[in-house]
PDB file of C-alpha atoms in Angstrom:
ATOM      1  CA  MET A 129      13.354  -4.174   1.141  1.00  0.00           C
ATOM      2  CA  LEU A 130      11.762  -0.796   1.846  1.00  0.00           C
ATOM      3  CA  GLY A 131       8.246  -0.869   3.275  1.00  0.00           C
ATOM      4  CA  LEU A 132       6.035   2.001   2.117  1.00  0.00           C
ATOM      5  CA  ILE A 133       2.632   2.859   3.595  1.00  0.00           C
ATOM      6  CA  LEU A 134       0.474   5.026   1.361  1.00  0.00           C
ATOM      7  CA  CYS A 135      -1.155   7.485   3.745  1.00  0.00           C
ATOM      8  CA  GLY A 136      -1.463  10.627   1.642  1.00  0.00           C
ATOM      9  CA  GLY A 137      -5.077  10.507   0.511  1.00  0.00           C
ATOM     10  CA  LYS A 138      -7.518  13.271   1.369  1.00  0.00           C
ATOM     11  CA  SER A 139     -10.081  10.839   2.849  1.00  0.00           C
ATOM     12  CA  GLY A 140     -12.917  12.938   1.429  1.00  0.00           C
ATOM     13  CA  ARG A 141     -15.545  10.177   1.482  1.00  0.00           C
ATOM     14  CA  MET A 142     -14.461   8.919   4.899  1.00  0.00           C
ATOM     15  CA  GLY A 143     -14.374  12.379   6.425  1.00  0.00           C
ATOM     16  CA  GLN A 144     -11.383  11.543   8.625  1.00  0.00           C
ATOM     17  CA  ASP A 145      -7.772  10.432   8.393  1.00  0.00           C
ATOM     18  CA  LYS A 146      -7.869   6.725   7.493  1.00  0.00           C
ATOM     19  CA  GLY A 147      -4.509   6.160   9.182  1.00  0.00           C
ATOM     20  CA  GLU A 148      -6.131   7.052  12.512  1.00  0.00           C
ATOM     21  CA  LEU A 149      -9.005   4.553  12.190  1.00  0.00           C
ATOM     22  CA  LYS A 150      -9.099   1.885  14.904  1.00  0.00           C
ATOM     23  CA  LEU A 151     -10.418  -1.434  13.659  1.00  0.00           C
ATOM     24  CA  ARG A 152      -8.390  -3.954  15.666  1.00  0.00           C
ATOM     25  CA  GLY A 153      -8.273  -3.085  19.325  1.00  0.00           C
ATOM     26  CA  GLU A 154      -6.623   0.211  20.202  1.00  0.00           C
ATOM     27  CA  ARG A 155      -4.060   0.236  17.400  1.00  0.00           C
ATOM     28  CA  THR A 156      -4.658   2.631  14.535  1.00  0.00           C
ATOM     29  CA  GLN A 157      -4.533   1.428  10.946  1.00  0.00           C
ATOM     30  CA  LEU A 158      -1.221   3.247  10.560  1.00  0.00           C
ATOM     31  CA  GLU A 159       0.255   1.538  13.633  1.00  0.00           C
ATOM     32  CA  TYR A 160      -1.031  -1.838  12.437  1.00  0.00           C
ATOM     33  CA  SER A 161       0.463  -1.301   8.955  1.00  0.00           C
ATOM     34  CA  ILE A 162       3.819  -0.178  10.356  1.00  0.00           C
ATOM     35  CA  GLY A 163       3.947  -3.255  12.610  1.00  0.00           C
ATOM     36  CA  MET A 164       3.425  -5.616   9.691  1.00  0.00           C
ATOM     37  CA  LEU A 165       6.030  -3.992   7.464  1.00  0.00           C
ATOM     38  CA  GLN A 166       8.620  -3.800  10.257  1.00  0.00           C
ATOM     39  CA  LYS A 167       8.555  -7.606  10.415  1.00  0.00           C
ATOM     40  CA  LEU A 168       9.478  -7.928   6.726  1.00  0.00           C
ATOM     41  CA  CYS A 169      11.356  -4.808   5.681  1.00  0.00           C
ATOM     42  CA  SER A 170      14.702  -3.313   6.669  1.00  0.00           C
ATOM     43  CA  ARG A 171      13.257   0.201   6.540  1.00  0.00           C
ATOM     44  CA  VAL A 172       9.702   1.590   6.743  1.00  0.00           C
ATOM     45  CA  VAL A 173       8.459   4.938   5.449  1.00  0.00           C
ATOM     46  CA  VAL A 174       5.037   6.580   5.414  1.00  0.00           C
ATOM     47  CA  SER A 175       4.066   8.635   2.380  1.00  0.00           C
ATOM     48  CA  VAL A 176       1.966  11.738   2.880  1.00  0.00           C
ATOM     49  CA  GLY A 177       0.634  14.216   0.366  1.00  0.00           C
ATOM     50  CA  PRO A 178       2.941  16.946  -0.935  1.00  0.00           C
ATOM     51  CA  LYS A 179       3.621  19.252   1.966  1.00  0.00           C
ATOM     52  CA  GLY A 180       1.715  16.664   3.984  1.00  0.00           C
ATOM     53  CA  SER A 181       1.445  16.544   7.714  1.00  0.00           C
ATOM     54  CA  SER A 182       4.676  15.657   9.425  1.00  0.00           C
ATOM     55  CA  ARG A 183       2.948  15.884  12.810  1.00  0.00           C
ATOM     56  CA  ARG A 184       2.149  12.173  12.823  1.00  0.00           C
ATOM     57  CA  GLU A 185       3.432  10.257  15.810  1.00  0.00           C
ATOM     58  CA  LEU A 186       5.633   7.536  14.371  1.00  0.00           C
ATOM     59  CA  PRO A 187       7.753   4.864  16.020  1.00  0.00           C
ATOM     60  CA  GLU A 188      11.482   5.441  16.139  1.00  0.00           C
ATOM     61  CA  GLY A 189      13.124   4.674  12.810  1.00  0.00           C
ATOM     62  CA  VAL A 190       9.962   5.169  10.732  1.00  0.00           C
ATOM     63  CA  GLU A 191      10.262   8.129   8.396  1.00  0.00           C
ATOM     64  CA  ILE A 192       7.868  10.341   6.480  1.00  0.00           C
ATOM     65  CA  VAL A 193       8.322  10.953   2.763  1.00  0.00           C
ATOM     66  CA  GLU A 194       6.297  13.493   0.844  1.00  0.00           C
ATOM     67  CA  ASP A 195       4.529  12.367  -2.316  1.00  0.00           C
ATOM     68  CA  VAL A 196       6.196  13.705  -5.446  1.00  0.00           C
ATOM     69  CA  ALA A 197       4.670  17.098  -6.214  1.00  0.00           C
ATOM     70  CA  GLY A 198       2.616  17.230  -9.397  1.00  0.00           C
ATOM     71  CA  VAL A 199       2.075  13.462  -9.473  1.00  0.00           C
ATOM     72  CA  GLU A 200      -1.544  12.785  -8.605  1.00  0.00           C
ATOM     73  CA  GLY A 201      -2.918   9.975  -6.458  1.00  0.00           C
ATOM     74  CA  PRO A 202      -0.996   7.047  -5.018  1.00  0.00           C
ATOM     75  CA  MET A 203       1.557   7.175  -7.835  1.00  0.00           C
ATOM     76  CA  GLY A 204       3.116  10.215  -6.117  1.00  0.00           C
ATOM     77  CA  GLY A 205       3.767   8.105  -3.023  1.00  0.00           C
ATOM     78  CA  VAL A 206       5.087   5.077  -4.909  1.00  0.00           C
ATOM     79  CA  LEU A 207       7.411   7.294  -6.927  1.00  0.00           C
ATOM     80  CA  ALA A 208       8.686   8.987  -3.761  1.00  0.00           C
ATOM     81  CA  GLY A 209       9.239   5.584  -2.149  1.00  0.00           C
ATOM     82  CA  LEU A 210      11.207   4.233  -5.102  1.00  0.00           C
ATOM     83  CA  ARG A 211      13.360   7.363  -5.156  1.00  0.00           C
ATOM     84  CA  VAL A 212      14.313   7.082  -1.460  1.00  0.00           C
ATOM     85  CA  ALA A 213      14.726   3.280  -1.564  1.00  0.00           C
ATOM     86  CA  SER A 214      18.321   3.477  -2.814  1.00  0.00           C
ATOM     87  CA  ALA A 215      17.879   0.639  -5.326  1.00  0.00           C
ATOM     88  CA  LEU A 216      15.917  -1.544  -2.892  1.00  0.00           C
ATOM     89  CA  PRO A 217      12.590  -3.076  -3.899  1.00  0.00           C
ATOM     90  CA  VAL A 218       9.590  -1.342  -2.331  1.00  0.00           C
ATOM     91  CA  MET A 219       6.732  -3.253  -0.685  1.00  0.00           C
ATOM     92  CA  VAL A 220       3.728  -0.937  -0.900  1.00  0.00           C
ATOM     93  CA  ILE A 221       0.541  -1.166   1.152  1.00  0.00           C
ATOM     94  CA  ALA A 222      -2.309   1.304   1.496  1.00  0.00           C
ATOM     95  CA  VAL A 223      -3.201   2.314   5.037  1.00  0.00           C
ATOM     96  CA  ASP A 224      -6.917   1.720   4.366  1.00  0.00           C
ATOM     97  CA  MET A 225      -6.760  -2.064   3.835  1.00  0.00           C
ATOM     98  CA  PRO A 226      -8.075  -3.391   7.161  1.00  0.00           C
ATOM     99  CA  TYR A 227      -8.302  -7.061   6.148  1.00  0.00           C
ATOM    100  CA  LEU A 228      -4.632  -7.249   5.163  1.00  0.00           C
ATOM    101  CA  GLU A 229      -2.615  -9.557   7.417  1.00  0.00           C
ATOM    102  CA  ILE A 230       1.067 -10.370   7.762  1.00  0.00           C
ATOM    103  CA  SER A 231       0.495 -13.761   6.103  1.00  0.00           C
ATOM    104  CA  HIS A 232      -0.579 -11.966   2.909  1.00  0.00           C
ATOM    105  CA  LEU A 233       2.593  -9.886   2.903  1.00  0.00           C
ATOM    106  CA  VAL A 234       4.717 -12.979   3.497  1.00  0.00           C
ATOM    107  CA  GLN A 235       3.021 -14.593   0.491  1.00  0.00           C
ATOM    108  CA  LEU A 236       3.721 -11.466  -1.571  1.00  0.00           C
ATOM    109  CA  ALA A 237       7.397 -11.467  -0.541  1.00  0.00           C
ATOM    110  CA  ASN A 238       7.759 -15.193  -1.217  1.00  0.00           C
ATOM    111  CA  ARG A 239       6.254 -14.874  -4.693  1.00  0.00           C
ATOM    112  CA  ARG A 240       8.351 -11.831  -5.592  1.00  0.00           C
ATOM    113  CA  ASP A 241      10.134 -12.121  -8.916  1.00  0.00           C
ATOM    114  CA  GLU A 242      13.034  -9.680  -8.846  1.00  0.00           C
ATOM    115  CA  GLU A 243      13.516 -10.143 -12.593  1.00  0.00           C
ATOM    116  CA  LYS A 244      10.147  -8.450 -13.191  1.00  0.00           C
ATOM    117  CA  GLN A 245       9.278  -4.783 -12.663  1.00  0.00           C
ATOM    118  CA  ALA A 246       6.643  -5.557 -10.049  1.00  0.00           C
ATOM    119  CA  THR A 247       4.796  -8.318  -8.196  1.00  0.00           C
ATOM    120  CA  ALA A 248       1.127  -7.920  -7.306  1.00  0.00           C
ATOM    121  CA  PHE A 249      -1.977  -9.808  -6.272  1.00  0.00           C
ATOM    122  CA  VAL A 250      -4.865 -10.065  -8.709  1.00  0.00           C
ATOM    123  CA  ALA A 251      -7.981  -8.372  -7.309  1.00  0.00           C
ATOM    124  CA  GLU A 252     -11.587  -9.540  -7.675  1.00  0.00           C
ATOM    125  CA  ASP A 253     -11.981  -7.513 -10.886  1.00  0.00           C
ATOM    126  CA  GLY A 254      -9.118  -9.411 -12.556  1.00  0.00           C
ATOM    127  CA  PHE A 255      -6.666  -6.493 -12.467  1.00  0.00           C
ATOM    128  CA  ALA A 256      -3.453  -6.414 -10.466  1.00  0.00           C
ATOM    129  CA  ASP A 257      -3.902  -4.479  -7.228  1.00  0.00           C
ATOM    130  CA  PRO A 258      -1.281  -1.701  -7.059  1.00  0.00           C
ATOM    131  CA  MET A 259      -2.014  -0.943  -3.405  1.00  0.00           C
ATOM    132  CA  CYS A 260      -0.498  -4.181  -2.103  1.00  0.00           C
ATOM    133  CA  ALA A 261       2.469  -4.872  -4.341  1.00  0.00           C
ATOM    134  CA  ILE A 262       6.232  -4.935  -4.621  1.00  0.00           C
ATOM    135  CA  TYR A 263       7.774  -2.466  -7.041  1.00  0.00           C
ATOM    136  CA  GLU A 264      11.303  -3.274  -8.172  1.00  0.00           C
ATOM    137  CA  PRO A 265      13.941  -0.598  -8.833  1.00  0.00           C
ATOM    138  CA  ALA A 266      13.579  -1.487 -12.543  1.00  0.00           C
ATOM    139  CA  CYS A 267      10.029  -0.080 -12.392  1.00  0.00           C
ATOM    140  CA  LEU A 268      11.238   3.441 -11.571  1.00  0.00           C
ATOM    141  CA  PRO A 269      11.909   4.554 -15.186  1.00  0.00           C
ATOM    142  CA  LEU A 270       8.445   3.338 -16.268  1.00  0.00           C
ATOM    143  CA  ILE A 271       6.735   5.228 -13.428  1.00  0.00           C
ATOM    144  CA  GLU A 272       8.747   8.381 -14.122  1.00  0.00           C
ATOM    145  CA  GLU A 273       7.910   8.212 -17.822  1.00  0.00           C
ATOM    146  CA  ARG A 274       4.181   7.749 -17.207  1.00  0.00           C
ATOM    147  CA  ALA A 275       4.153  10.499 -14.566  1.00  0.00           C
ATOM    148  CA  SER A 276       5.837  12.905 -17.000  1.00  0.00           C
ATOM    149  CA  LEU A 277       3.024  12.180 -19.478  1.00  0.00           C
ATOM    150  CA  GLY A 278       0.324  12.802 -16.859  1.00  0.00           C
ATOM    151  CA  ARG A 279      -0.653   9.121 -16.718  1.00  0.00           C
ATOM    152  CA  PHE A 280      -1.054   8.677 -12.974  1.00  0.00           C
ATOM    153  CA  GLY A 281      -3.079   5.456 -12.797  1.00  0.00           C
ATOM    154  CA  LEU A 282      -1.182   2.696 -11.017  1.00  0.00           C
ATOM    155  CA  ARG A 283      -3.477  -0.049 -12.336  1.00  0.00           C
ATOM    156  CA  ARG A 284      -2.705   0.996 -15.906  1.00  0.00           C
ATOM    157  CA  LEU A 285       0.960   1.165 -15.001  1.00  0.00           C
ATOM    158  CA  LEU A 286       0.913  -2.431 -13.784  1.00  0.00           C
ATOM    159  CA  GLU A 287      -0.835  -3.491 -17.004  1.00  0.00           C
ATOM    160  CA  ALA A 288       2.092  -1.993 -18.932  1.00  0.00           C
ATOM    161  CA  ALA A 289       4.785  -3.395 -16.612  1.00  0.00           C
ATOM    162  CA  ASP A 290       6.581  -6.720 -16.734  1.00  0.00           C
ATOM    163  CA  LEU A 291       4.522  -8.088 -13.863  1.00  0.00           C
ATOM    164  CA  GLU A 292       4.469 -11.176 -11.670  1.00  0.00           C
ATOM    165  CA  ARG A 293       0.746 -11.743 -11.014  1.00  0.00           C
ATOM    166  CA  ILE A 294      -0.391 -13.699  -7.946  1.00  0.00           C
ATOM    167  CA  ALA A 295      -3.824 -15.272  -8.334  1.00  0.00           C
ATOM    168  CA  LEU A 296      -5.949 -15.646  -5.207  1.00  0.00           C
ATOM    169  CA  ASP A 297      -8.877 -17.890  -4.333  1.00  0.00           C
ATOM    170  CA  ARG A 298     -10.416 -15.245  -2.061  1.00  0.00           C
ATOM    171  CA  PRO A 299      -9.114 -11.736  -2.842  1.00  0.00           C
ATOM    172  CA  PHE A 300     -11.729 -10.012  -0.641  1.00  0.00           C
ATOM    173  CA  TRP A 301      -9.017  -9.059   1.860  1.00  0.00           C
ATOM    174  CA  LEU A 302      -7.613  -6.587  -0.668  1.00  0.00           C
ATOM    175  CA  ALA A 303     -10.675  -4.395  -0.058  1.00  0.00           C
ATOM    176  CA  SER A 304     -10.134  -0.891   1.222  1.00  0.00           C
ATOM    177  CA  VAL A 305     -12.292   1.139   3.570  1.00  0.00           C
ATOM    178  CA  ASN A 306     -13.331   4.318   1.766  1.00  0.00           C
ATOM    179  CA  ASP A 307     -16.551   5.456   3.432  1.00  0.00           C
ATOM    180  CA  PRO A 308     -18.422   5.187   6.759  1.00  0.00           C
ATOM    181  CA  ASP A 309     -20.513   2.192   5.585  1.00  0.00           C
ATOM    182  CA  ALA A 310     -17.389   0.198   4.676  1.00  0.00           C
ATOM    183  CA  LEU A 311     -15.875   1.235   8.001  1.00  0.00           C
ATOM    184  CA  ARG A 312     -18.870  -0.096   9.973  1.00  0.00           C
ATOM    185  CA  LYS A 313     -18.737  -3.377   8.065  1.00  0.00           C
ATOM    186  CA  ALA A 314     -14.992  -3.766   8.696  1.00  0.00           C
ATOM    187  CA  ARG A 315     -15.401  -2.969  12.398  1.00  0.00           C
ATOM    188  CA  ASP A 316     -18.124  -5.630  12.688  1.00  0.00           C
ATOM    189  CA  GLU A 317     -16.024  -8.249  10.896  1.00  0.00           C
ATOM    190  CA  LEU A 318     -12.779  -7.465  12.721  1.00  0.00           C
ATOM    191  CA  SER A 319     -14.166  -6.887  16.213  1.00  0.00           C
ATOM    192  CA  GLY A 320     -12.276  -8.884  18.772  1.00  0.00           C
ATOM    193  CA  GLN A 321      -9.090  -9.068  16.709  1.00  0.00           C
ATOM    194  CA  ALA A 322      -6.405  -7.167  18.602  1.00  0.00           C
ATOM    195  CA  ASP A 323      -3.784  -7.700  15.929  1.00  0.00           C
TER     196      ASP A 323
END
């Protein structure tokens, strides 16, 4: 399985690179995300915006892929990941999900249905969360078709896909950190957790 970290957002509301946030000890969110995926995936890549920064310090063996040009939002990263995966499934996580733990990714991998186009957790709003999901190679034609039509929403894509949905009792850990207030809250809740 290919592990893909979505790290190409502009971080406009946060005002800083979310991959560089430190919420658990001295490790950055990007380092934390890489560490989790390396335990489950044979290969890990980090998606950055088109012509994104390749100056990131990454562990040996972790590669950068540029989001597909002209494909807006996270779909550009997912599409790039599926294209470089060489027919492997792609486990996708967003770098700004501080509550995500390895046990959640193990659950996702264990519930994966390779006969479907994707496997995803159901978020608090009842929709499948595209930012912590497994996209199968069979999903690539659907993503390419929707991208060609200018339909870049991953949530809508998952609604149209043949999807394995994983219901959760407490989906709060799917929350992302998008602004300084959410960052303060996450730091308070995660303080003292080194990993």
